[in-house]
Short mmCIF file of C-alpha atoms in Angstrom, two decimals:
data_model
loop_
_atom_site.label_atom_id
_atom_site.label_comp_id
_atom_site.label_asym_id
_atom_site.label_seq_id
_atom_site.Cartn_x
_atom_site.Cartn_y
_atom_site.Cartn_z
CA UNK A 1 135.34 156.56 122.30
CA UNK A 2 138.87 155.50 121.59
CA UNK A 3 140.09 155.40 124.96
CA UNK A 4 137.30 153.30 126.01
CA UNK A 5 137.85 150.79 123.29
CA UNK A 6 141.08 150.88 124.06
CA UNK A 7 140.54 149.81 127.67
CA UNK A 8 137.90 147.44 126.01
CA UNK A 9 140.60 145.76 124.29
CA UNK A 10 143.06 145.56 127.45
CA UNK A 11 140.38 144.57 129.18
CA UNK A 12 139.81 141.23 126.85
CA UNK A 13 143.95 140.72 126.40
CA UNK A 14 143.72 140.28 130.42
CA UNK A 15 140.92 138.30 130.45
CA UNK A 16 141.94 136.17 127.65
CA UNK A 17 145.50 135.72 129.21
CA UNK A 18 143.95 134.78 132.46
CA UNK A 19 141.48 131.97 130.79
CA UNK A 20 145.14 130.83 129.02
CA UNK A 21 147.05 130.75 132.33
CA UNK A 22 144.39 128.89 134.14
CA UNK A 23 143.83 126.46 131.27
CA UNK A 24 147.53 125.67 131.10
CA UNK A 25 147.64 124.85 134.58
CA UNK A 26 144.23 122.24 134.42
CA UNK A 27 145.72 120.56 131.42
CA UNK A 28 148.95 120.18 133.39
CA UNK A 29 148.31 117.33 135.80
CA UNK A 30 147.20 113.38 135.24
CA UNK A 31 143.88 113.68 136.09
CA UNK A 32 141.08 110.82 136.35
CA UNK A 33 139.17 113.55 133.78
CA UNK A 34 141.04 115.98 131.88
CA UNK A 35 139.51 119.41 132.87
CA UNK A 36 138.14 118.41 135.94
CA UNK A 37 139.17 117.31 139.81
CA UNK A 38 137.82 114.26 141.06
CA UNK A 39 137.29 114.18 144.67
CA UNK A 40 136.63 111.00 146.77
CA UNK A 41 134.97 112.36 149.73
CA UNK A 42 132.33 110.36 152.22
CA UNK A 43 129.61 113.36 153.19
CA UNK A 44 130.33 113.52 157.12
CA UNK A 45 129.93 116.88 157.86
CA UNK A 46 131.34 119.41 159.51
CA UNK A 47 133.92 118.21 157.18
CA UNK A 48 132.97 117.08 153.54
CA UNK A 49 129.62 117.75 151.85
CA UNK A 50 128.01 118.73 148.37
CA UNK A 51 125.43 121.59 147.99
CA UNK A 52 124.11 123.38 145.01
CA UNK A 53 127.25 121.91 142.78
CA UNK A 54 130.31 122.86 144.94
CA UNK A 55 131.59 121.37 147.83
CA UNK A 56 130.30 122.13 151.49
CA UNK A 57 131.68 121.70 155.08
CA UNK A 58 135.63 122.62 156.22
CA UNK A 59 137.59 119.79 154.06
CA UNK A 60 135.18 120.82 151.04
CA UNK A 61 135.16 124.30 150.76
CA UNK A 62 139.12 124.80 151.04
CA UNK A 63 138.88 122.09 148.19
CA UNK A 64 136.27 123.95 146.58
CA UNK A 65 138.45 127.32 146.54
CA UNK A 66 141.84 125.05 145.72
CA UNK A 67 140.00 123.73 142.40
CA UNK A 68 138.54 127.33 141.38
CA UNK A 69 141.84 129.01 141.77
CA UNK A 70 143.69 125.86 139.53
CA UNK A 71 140.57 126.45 137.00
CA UNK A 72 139.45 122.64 137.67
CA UNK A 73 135.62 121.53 137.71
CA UNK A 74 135.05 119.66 140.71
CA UNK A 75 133.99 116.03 140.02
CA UNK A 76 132.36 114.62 143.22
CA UNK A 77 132.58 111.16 144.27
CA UNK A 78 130.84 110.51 147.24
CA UNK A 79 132.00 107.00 148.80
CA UNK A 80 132.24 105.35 152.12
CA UNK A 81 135.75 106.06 153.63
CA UNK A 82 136.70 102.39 153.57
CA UNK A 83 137.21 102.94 149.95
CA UNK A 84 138.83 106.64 149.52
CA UNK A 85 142.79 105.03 149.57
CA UNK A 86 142.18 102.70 147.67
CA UNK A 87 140.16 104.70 144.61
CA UNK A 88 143.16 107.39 144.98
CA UNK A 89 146.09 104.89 144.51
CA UNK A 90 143.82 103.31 140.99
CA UNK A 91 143.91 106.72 139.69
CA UNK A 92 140.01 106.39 139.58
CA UNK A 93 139.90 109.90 141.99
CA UNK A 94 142.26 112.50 141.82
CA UNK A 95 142.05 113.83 145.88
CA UNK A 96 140.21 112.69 148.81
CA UNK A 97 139.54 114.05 151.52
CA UNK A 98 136.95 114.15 154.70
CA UNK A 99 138.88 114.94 157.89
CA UNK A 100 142.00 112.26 157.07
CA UNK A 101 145.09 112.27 159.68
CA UNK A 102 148.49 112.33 158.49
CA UNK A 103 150.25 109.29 159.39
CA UNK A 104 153.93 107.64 158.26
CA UNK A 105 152.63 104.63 157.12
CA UNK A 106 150.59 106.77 154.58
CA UNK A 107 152.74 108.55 153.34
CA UNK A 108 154.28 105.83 151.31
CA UNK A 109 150.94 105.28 149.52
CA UNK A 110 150.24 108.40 148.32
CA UNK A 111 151.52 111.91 148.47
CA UNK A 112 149.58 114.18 151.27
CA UNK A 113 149.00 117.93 151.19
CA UNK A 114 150.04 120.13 154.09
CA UNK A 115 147.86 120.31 157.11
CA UNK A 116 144.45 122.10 156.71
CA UNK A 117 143.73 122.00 160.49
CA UNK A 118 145.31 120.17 163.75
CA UNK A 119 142.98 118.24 166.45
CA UNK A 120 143.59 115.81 169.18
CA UNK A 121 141.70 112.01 169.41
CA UNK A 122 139.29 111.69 171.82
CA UNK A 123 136.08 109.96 173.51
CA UNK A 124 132.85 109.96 172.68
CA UNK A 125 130.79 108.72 175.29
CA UNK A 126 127.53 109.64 177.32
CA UNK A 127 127.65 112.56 179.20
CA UNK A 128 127.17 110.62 182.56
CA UNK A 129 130.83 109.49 182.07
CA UNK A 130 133.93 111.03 181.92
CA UNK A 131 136.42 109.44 180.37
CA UNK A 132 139.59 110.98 178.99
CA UNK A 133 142.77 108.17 178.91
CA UNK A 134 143.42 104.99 177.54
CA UNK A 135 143.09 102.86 180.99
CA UNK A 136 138.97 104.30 181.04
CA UNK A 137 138.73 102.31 177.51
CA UNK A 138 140.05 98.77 179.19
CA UNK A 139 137.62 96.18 179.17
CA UNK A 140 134.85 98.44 176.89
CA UNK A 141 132.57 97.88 173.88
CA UNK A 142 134.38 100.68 171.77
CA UNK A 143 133.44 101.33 167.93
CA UNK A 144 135.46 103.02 165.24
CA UNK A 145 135.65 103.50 161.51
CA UNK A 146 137.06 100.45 158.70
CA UNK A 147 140.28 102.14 158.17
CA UNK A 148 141.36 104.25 160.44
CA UNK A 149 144.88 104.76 161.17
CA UNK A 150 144.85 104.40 164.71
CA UNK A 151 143.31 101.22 164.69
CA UNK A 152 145.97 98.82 165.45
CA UNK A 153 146.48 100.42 168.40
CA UNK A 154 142.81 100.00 169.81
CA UNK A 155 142.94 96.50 169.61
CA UNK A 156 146.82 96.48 171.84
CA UNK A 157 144.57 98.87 174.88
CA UNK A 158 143.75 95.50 177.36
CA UNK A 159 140.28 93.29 177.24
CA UNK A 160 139.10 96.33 174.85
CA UNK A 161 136.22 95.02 172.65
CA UNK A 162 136.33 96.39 168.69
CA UNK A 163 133.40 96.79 166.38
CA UNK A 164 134.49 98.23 163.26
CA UNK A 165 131.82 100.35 161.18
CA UNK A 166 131.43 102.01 157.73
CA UNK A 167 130.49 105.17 158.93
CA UNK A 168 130.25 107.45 161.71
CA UNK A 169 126.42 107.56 161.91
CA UNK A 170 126.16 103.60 162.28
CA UNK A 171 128.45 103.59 165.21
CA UNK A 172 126.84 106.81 166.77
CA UNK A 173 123.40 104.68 166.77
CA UNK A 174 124.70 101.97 168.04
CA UNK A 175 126.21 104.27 171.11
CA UNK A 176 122.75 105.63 171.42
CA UNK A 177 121.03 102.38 171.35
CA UNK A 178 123.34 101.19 174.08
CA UNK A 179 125.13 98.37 172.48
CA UNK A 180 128.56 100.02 172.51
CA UNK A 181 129.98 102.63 175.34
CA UNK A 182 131.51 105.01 173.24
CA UNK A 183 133.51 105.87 170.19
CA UNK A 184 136.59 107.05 168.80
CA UNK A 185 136.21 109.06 165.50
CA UNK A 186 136.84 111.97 163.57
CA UNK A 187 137.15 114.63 166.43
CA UNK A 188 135.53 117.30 163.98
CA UNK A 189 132.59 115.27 162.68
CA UNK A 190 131.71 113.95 166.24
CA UNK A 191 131.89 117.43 168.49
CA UNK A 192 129.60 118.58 165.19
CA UNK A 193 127.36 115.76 165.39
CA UNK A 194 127.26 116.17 169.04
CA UNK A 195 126.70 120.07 169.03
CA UNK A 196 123.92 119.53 166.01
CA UNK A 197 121.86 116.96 168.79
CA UNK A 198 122.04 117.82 172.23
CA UNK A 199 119.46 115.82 173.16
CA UNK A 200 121.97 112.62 172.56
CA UNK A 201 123.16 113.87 176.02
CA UNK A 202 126.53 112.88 174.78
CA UNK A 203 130.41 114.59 174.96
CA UNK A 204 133.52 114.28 173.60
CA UNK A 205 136.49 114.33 175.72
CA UNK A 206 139.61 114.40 173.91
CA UNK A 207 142.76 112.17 175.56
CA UNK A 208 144.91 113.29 178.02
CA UNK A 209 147.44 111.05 177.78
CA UNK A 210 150.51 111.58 175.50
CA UNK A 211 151.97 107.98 174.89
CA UNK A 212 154.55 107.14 173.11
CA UNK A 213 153.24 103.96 172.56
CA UNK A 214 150.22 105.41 171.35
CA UNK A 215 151.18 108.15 169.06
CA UNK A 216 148.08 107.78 166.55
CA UNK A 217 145.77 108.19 169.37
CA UNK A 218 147.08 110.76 171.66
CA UNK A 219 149.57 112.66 169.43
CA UNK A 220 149.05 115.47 167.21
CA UNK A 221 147.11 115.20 164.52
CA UNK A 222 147.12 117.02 161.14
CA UNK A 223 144.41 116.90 158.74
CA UNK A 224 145.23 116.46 155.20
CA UNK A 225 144.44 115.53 151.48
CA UNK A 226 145.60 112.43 150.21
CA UNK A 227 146.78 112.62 146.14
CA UNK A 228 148.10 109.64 144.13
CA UNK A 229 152.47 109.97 144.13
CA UNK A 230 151.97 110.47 140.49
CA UNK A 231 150.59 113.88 141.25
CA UNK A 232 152.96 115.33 143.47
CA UNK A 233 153.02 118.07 141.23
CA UNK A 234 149.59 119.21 141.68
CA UNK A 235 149.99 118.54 145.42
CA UNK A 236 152.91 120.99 145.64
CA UNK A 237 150.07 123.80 143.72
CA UNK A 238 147.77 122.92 146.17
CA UNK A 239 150.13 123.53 148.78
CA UNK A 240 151.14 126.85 147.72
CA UNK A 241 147.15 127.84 148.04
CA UNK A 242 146.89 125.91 151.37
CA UNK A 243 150.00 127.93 152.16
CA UNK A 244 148.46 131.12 151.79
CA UNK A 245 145.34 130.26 153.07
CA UNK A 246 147.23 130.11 156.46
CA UNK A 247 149.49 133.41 156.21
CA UNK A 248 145.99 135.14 155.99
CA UNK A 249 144.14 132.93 158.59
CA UNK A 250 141.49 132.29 156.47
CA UNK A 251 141.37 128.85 157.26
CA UNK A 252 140.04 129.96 160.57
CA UNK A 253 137.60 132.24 158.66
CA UNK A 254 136.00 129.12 157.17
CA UNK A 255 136.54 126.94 160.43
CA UNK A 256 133.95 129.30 162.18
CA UNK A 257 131.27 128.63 159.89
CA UNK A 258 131.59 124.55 161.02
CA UNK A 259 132.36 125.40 164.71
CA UNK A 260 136.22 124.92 164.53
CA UNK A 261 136.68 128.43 166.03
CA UNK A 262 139.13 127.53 169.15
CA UNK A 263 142.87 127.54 168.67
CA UNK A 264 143.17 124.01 169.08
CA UNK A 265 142.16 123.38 165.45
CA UNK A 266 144.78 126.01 164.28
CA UNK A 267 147.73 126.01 166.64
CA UNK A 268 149.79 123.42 166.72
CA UNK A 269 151.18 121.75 169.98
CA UNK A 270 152.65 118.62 169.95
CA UNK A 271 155.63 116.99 168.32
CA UNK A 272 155.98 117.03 164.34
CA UNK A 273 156.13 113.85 163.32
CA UNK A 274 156.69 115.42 159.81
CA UNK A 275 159.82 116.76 159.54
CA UNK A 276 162.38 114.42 157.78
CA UNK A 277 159.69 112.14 157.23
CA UNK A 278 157.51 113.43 154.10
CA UNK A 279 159.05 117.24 154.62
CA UNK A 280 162.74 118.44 155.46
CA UNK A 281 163.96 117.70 158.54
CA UNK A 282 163.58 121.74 159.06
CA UNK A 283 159.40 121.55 158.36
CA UNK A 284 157.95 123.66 160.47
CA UNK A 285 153.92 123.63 161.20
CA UNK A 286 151.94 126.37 160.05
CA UNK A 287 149.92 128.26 162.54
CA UNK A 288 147.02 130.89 162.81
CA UNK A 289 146.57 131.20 166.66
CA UNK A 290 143.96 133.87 167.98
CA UNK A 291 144.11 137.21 166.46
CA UNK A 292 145.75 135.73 163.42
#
């Protein structure tokens, strides 16, 4: 009887030290609501959703497991990705995420997590085409997202014609319908969208071409989470779970549930536009390739 309320007692001292730890930690950061992590997130699927109070899809459930292991209650706030920067850099969200490339120019905005998968821009476009370089998008009706990085650089591609939507599904009807010929977007929510409706008889090709002149478009791209510069210190935790997320390849784990199984999601190839930008000039990429 003593021994087991002995261990009884250990038993609580852990437990008790544990709820400590982890409520040290939440109380830590600037948050939009003490206790809690606010997420700005915009519902496109595979990579952001919210089911049965946590957060679904690729983006979402690394988040998900990030906030449980900081002892933070997830605060959703669903939005249309037009306004995700600009709710981060208020304050009025603490993180936001939804399939978001790293770029330079954002960097200086806000501070941005380490890469939670890799992917390469790309068409999409009916399957009786194939197009796969910058020259097939000359002279086409081409829609995209309001903000997207790589924006600017649709608009120098010659006699191209730009309609600029709030979200993915408005400019995947209008493809359907005809009035566009294809689309650049997220590469993850359109090959899922694409894979979840065959009978779109549509494809995504990703681009061949590796410009320097076009480095948004055809270079690598990271996905990442975008955090407001006052909370670079939670970004640096949230690395350090990100980072071991990686060593164990469970980021592939969770890509397989939302069809990012291939290697191209988790092996980078390309140049690193990181290093001695918003990293030391010896960053290197991390990787899970087949077989971990």
């Amino acid at each position: 009887m003593a021994l087991s309320l002995s261990r009884r007692m250990v038993t609580c001292a852990l437990l008790a030290g544990s709820f400590m730890s982890l409520s040290s930690i939440a109380n830590a950061f600037e948050l939009a609501e003490q206790g809690k992590l606010t997420v700005a997130f915009t519902g496109d699927m595979p990579g952001s959703g919210w089911q049965d109070g946590k957060l679904v899809g690729y983006d979402g459930e690394i988040m998900q497991r990030i906030a449980d292991k900081l002892g933070l209650k997830v605060q959703p706030a669903l939005m249309e990705w037009s306004g995700t920067i600009a709710s981060v850099q208020s304050g009025r969200v603490d993180v936001m995420l939804g399939t978001m490339g790293w770029t330079e120019k954002r960097t200086k905005i806000m501070t941005l997590s380490e890469p939670i998968h890799y992917f390469k821009n790309g068409i999409m476009q009916s399957t009786k085409t194939n197009w796969d370089k910058l020259s097939d998008l000359e002279g086409k009706k081409i829609g995209t997202i309001t903000g997207f990085s790589f924006i600017p650089e649709l608009k120098s591609i010659k006699d191209l014609q730009l309609s600029l939507y709030d979200t993915s599904d408005a400019a995947v009807r209008d493809l359907i319908a005809g009035r566009i010929d294809a689309v650049i977007g997220d590469p993850p929510v359109i090959s899922f969208a694409i894979k979840q409706n065959p009978d779109w008889n549509m494809h995504f090709l990703a681009f061949t071409d590796n410009s320097p002149d076009f480095p948004l478009l055809t270079g690598l791209g990271q996905v990442v989470y975008g955090l407001n510069q006052k909370n670079d210190d939670l970004r640096q935790k949230m690395d350090a779970i990100i980072a071991d997320m990686w060593k164990t390849c469970e980021m592939k784990e969770i890509g397989a549930r939302y069809g990012l199984s291939s290697d191209v999601w988790f092996k980078p190839v390309g140049q690193n536009f990181r290093a001695g930008v918003d990293r030391p000039a010896d960053y290197k990429l991390p990787s899970c390739a087949a077989g971990g």
